[in-house]
GROMACS .gro file of C-alpha atoms in nm:
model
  219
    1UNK     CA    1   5.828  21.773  21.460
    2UNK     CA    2   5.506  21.792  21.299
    3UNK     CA    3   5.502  21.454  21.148
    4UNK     CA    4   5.644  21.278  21.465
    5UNK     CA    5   5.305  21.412  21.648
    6UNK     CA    6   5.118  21.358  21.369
    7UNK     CA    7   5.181  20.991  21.405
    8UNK     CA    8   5.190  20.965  21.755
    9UNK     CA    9   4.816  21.055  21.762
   10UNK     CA   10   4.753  20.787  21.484
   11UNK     CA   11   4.935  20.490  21.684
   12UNK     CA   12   4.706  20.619  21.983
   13UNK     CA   13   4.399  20.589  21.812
   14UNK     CA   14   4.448  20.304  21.566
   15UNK     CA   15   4.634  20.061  21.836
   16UNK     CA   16   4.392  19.912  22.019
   17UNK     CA   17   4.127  19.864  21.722
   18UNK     CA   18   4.443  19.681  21.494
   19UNK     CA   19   4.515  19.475  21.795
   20UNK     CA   20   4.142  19.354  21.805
   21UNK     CA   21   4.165  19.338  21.458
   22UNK     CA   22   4.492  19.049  21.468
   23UNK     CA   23   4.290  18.827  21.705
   24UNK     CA   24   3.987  18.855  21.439
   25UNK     CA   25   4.237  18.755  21.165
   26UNK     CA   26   4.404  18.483  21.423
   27UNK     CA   27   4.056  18.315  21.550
   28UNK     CA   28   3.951  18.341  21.119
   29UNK     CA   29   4.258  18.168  21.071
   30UNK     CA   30   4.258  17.946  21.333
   31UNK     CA   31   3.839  17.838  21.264
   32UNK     CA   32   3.951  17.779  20.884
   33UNK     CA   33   4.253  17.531  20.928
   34UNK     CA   34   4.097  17.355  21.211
   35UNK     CA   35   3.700  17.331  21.125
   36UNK     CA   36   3.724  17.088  20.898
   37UNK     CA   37   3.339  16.969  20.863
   38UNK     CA   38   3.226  17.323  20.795
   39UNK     CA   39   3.004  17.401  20.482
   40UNK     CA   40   3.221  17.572  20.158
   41UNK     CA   41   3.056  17.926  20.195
   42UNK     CA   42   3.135  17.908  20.553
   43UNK     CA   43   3.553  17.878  20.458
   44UNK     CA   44   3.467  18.151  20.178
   45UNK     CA   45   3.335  18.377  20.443
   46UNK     CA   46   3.666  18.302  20.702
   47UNK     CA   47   3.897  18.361  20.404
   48UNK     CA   48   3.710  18.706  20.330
   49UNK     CA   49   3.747  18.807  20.712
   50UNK     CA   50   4.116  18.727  20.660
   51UNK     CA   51   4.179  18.942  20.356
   52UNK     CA   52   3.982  19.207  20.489
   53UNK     CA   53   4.174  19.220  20.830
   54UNK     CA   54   4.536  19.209  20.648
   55UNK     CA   55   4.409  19.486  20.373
   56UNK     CA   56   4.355  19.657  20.708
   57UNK     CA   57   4.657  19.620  20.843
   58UNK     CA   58   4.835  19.686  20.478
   59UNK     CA   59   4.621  20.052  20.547
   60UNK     CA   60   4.753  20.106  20.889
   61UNK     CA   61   5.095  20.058  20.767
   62UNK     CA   62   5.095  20.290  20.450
   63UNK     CA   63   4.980  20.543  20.670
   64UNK     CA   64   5.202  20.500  20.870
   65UNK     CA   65   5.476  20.557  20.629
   66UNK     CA   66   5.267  20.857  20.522
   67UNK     CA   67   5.289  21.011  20.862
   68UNK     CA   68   5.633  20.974  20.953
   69UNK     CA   69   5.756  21.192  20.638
   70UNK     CA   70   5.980  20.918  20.527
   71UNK     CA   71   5.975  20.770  20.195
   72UNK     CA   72   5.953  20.373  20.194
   73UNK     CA   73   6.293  20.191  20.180
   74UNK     CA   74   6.526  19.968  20.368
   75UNK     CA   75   6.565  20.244  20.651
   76UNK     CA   76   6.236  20.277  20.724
   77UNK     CA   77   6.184  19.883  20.766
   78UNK     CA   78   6.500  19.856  20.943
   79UNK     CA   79   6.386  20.147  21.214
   80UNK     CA   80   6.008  19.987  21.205
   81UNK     CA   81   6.079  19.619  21.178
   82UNK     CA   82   5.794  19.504  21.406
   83UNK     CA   83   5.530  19.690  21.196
   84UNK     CA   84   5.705  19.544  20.876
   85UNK     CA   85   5.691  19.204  21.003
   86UNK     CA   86   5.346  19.192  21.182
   87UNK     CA   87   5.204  19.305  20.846
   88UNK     CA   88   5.412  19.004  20.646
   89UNK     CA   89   5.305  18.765  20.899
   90UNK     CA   90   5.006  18.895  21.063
   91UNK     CA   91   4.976  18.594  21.284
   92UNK     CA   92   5.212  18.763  21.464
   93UNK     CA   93   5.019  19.098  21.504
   94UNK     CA   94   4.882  19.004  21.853
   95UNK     CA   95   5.270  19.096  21.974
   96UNK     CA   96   5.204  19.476  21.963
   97UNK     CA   97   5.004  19.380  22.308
   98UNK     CA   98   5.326  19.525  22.468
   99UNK     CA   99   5.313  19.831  22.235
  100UNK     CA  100   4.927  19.891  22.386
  101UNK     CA  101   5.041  19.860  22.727
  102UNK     CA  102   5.302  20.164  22.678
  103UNK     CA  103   5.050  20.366  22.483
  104UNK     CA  104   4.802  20.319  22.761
  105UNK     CA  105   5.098  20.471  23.035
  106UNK     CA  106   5.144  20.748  22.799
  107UNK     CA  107   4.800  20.838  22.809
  108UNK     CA  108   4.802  20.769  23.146
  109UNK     CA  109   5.143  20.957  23.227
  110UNK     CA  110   5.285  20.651  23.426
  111UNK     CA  111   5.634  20.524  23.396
  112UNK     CA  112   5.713  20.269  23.112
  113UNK     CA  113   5.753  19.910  23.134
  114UNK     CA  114   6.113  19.855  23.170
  115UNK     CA  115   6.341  19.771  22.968
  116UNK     CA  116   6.351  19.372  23.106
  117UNK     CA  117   6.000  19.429  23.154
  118UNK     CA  118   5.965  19.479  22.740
  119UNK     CA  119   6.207  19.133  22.702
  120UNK     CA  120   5.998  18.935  22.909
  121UNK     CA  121   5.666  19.017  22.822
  122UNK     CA  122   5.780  19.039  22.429
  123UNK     CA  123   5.944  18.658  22.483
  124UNK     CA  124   5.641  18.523  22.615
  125UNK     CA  125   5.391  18.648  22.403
  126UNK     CA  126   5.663  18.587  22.089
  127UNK     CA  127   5.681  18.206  22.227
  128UNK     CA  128   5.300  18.152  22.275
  129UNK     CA  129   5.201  18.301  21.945
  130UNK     CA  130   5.497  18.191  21.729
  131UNK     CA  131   5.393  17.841  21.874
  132UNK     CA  132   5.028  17.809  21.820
  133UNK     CA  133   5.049  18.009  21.468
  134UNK     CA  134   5.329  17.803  21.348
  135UNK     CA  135   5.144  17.462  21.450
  136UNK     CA  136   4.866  17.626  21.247
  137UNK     CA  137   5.030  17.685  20.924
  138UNK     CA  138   5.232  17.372  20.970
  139UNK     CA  139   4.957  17.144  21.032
  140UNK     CA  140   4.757  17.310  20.707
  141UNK     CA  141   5.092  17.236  20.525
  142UNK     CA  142   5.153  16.872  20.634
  143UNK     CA  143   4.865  16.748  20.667
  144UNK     CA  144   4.729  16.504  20.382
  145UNK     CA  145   5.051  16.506  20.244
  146UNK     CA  146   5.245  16.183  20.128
  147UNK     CA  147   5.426  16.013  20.436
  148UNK     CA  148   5.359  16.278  20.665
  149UNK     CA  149   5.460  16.229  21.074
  150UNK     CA  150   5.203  16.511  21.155
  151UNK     CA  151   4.913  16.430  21.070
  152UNK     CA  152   4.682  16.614  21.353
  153UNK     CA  153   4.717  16.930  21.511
  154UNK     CA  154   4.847  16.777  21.804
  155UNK     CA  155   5.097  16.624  21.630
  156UNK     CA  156   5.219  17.016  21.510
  157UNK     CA  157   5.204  17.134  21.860
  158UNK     CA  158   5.428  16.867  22.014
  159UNK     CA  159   5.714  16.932  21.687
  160UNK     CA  160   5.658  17.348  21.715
  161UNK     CA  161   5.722  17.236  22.094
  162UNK     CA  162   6.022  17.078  21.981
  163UNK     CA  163   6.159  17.307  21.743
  164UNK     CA  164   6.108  17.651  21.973
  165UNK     CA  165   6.260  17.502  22.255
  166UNK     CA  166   6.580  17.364  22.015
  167UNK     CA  167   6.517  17.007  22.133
  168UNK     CA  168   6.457  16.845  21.837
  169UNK     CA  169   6.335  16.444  21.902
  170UNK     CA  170   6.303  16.407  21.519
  171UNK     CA  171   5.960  16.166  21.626
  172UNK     CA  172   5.796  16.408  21.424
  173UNK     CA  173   5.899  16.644  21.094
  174UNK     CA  174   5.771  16.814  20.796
  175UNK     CA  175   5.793  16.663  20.458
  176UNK     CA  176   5.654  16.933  20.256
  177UNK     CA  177   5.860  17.252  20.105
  178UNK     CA  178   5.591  17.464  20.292
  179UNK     CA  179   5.674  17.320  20.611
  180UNK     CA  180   6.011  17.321  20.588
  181UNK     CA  181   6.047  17.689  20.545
  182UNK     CA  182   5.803  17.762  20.864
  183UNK     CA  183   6.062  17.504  21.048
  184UNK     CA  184   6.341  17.703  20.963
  185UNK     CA  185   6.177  18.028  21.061
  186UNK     CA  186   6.061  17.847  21.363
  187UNK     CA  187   6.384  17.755  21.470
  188UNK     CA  188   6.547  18.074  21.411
  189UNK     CA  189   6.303  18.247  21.649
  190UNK     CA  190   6.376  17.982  21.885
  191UNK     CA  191   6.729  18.052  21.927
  192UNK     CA  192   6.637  18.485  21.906
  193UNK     CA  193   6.378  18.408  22.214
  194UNK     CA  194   6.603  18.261  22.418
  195UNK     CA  195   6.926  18.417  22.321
  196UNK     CA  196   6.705  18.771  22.451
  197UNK     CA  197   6.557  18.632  22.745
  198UNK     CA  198   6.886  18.468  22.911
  199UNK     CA  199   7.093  18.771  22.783
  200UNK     CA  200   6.826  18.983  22.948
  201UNK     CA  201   6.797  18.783  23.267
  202UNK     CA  202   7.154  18.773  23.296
  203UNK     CA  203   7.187  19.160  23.292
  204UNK     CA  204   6.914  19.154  23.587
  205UNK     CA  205   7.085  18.905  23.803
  206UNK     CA  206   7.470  19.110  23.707
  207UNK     CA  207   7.282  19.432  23.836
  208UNK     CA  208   7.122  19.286  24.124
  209UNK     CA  209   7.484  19.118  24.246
  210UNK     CA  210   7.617  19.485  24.174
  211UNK     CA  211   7.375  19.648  24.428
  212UNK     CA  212   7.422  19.460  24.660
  213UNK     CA  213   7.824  19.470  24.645
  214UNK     CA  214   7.873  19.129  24.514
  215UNK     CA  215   8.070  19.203  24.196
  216UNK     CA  216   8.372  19.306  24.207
  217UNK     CA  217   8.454  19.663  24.130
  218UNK     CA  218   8.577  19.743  23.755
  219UNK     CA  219   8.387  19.484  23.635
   0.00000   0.00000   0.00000
């Protein structure tokens, strides 16, 4: 169809750009939670570069919408749930590196990344990013706040640690609404990560065993 190529050439041209675009809104982000000795106008200019790079992903995504022919609705999110999210939480927008890779091949006319491939590489980026952008908004939500355990970003690396990974110590844990709710996102993404990534590496080893005629037939 007409639309389908019509957006095809858009995510071609527009990927790369929106993916430099994330890390300019992550390192913004990332300068303005952390820097805390820099000048007012210097936090003003961060939180500009912010706004601007989300109104540009906000764009990207109407277009997007535009292109495909479809009007804007609970189907379309559920059938483009990455692009929905990445633009909610645009911390997160750095995950469409796998996305760039396959556009690449397709320009290239090489093979796609496989489907364990896609799990692995989308688990590991998911994990890294989830982990230092949660520890970011965490820290700016704890910190200063009345009996708070994290109190330096440290402190909200070794808890996002914690939480992603389902372990839990309880040495450390927000106080604050705020925190609370990235906590319980946080841990839900935990269990998705590694729910896909043993499910996934399961499948491998089940196919390997099967090639090499150590599973028993009808099974």
């Amino acid at each position: 169809m007409e639309e389908d190529v019509r957006l095809l050439r858009w995510e071609n041209r527009t990927e790369i750009p929106l993916f430099v675009l994330g890390l300019v809104y992550l390192a913004a982000y990332a300068v303005h939670v952390l820097a805390h000795g820099l000048p007012g106008a210097a936090h003003a200019t961060l939180l500009a570069v912010i706004g601007a790079a989300w109104a540009g992903f906000l764009l990207d995504y109407v277009v997007r919408v535009r292109l495909s022919g479809r009007r804007f609705g609970v189907r379309y999110v559920a059938t483009h749930l990455l692009d929905t999210v990445v633009l909610l939480l645009p911390l997160l927008r750095p995950l469409r590196a796998v996305e760039i890779y396959q556009v690449v091949q397709r320009r290239r006319e090489q093979p796609r990344m496989s489907l364990y491939g896609r799990v692995i590489a989308y688990a590991g980026m998911a994990a890294l990013l989830l982990g230092f952008s949660g520890a970011l908004a965490v820290y700016q939500q704890e910190r200063g706040a009345p009996h708070a355990t994290i109190r330096t970003f440290g402190d909200a690396v070794w808890w996002v640690c914690e939480t992603l990974t389902t372990v839990g110590y309880g040495d450390v844990t927000p106080v604050t609404v705020g925190g609370r709710v990235i906590a319980g996102f946080l841990m839900a993404m935990g269990l998705a990560l590694l729910g896909a990534v043993t499910g996934s590496f399961s499948s491998w080893l089940y196919q390997v065993f099967a090639r090499e005629g150590e599973v028993p037939p009808g099974r």
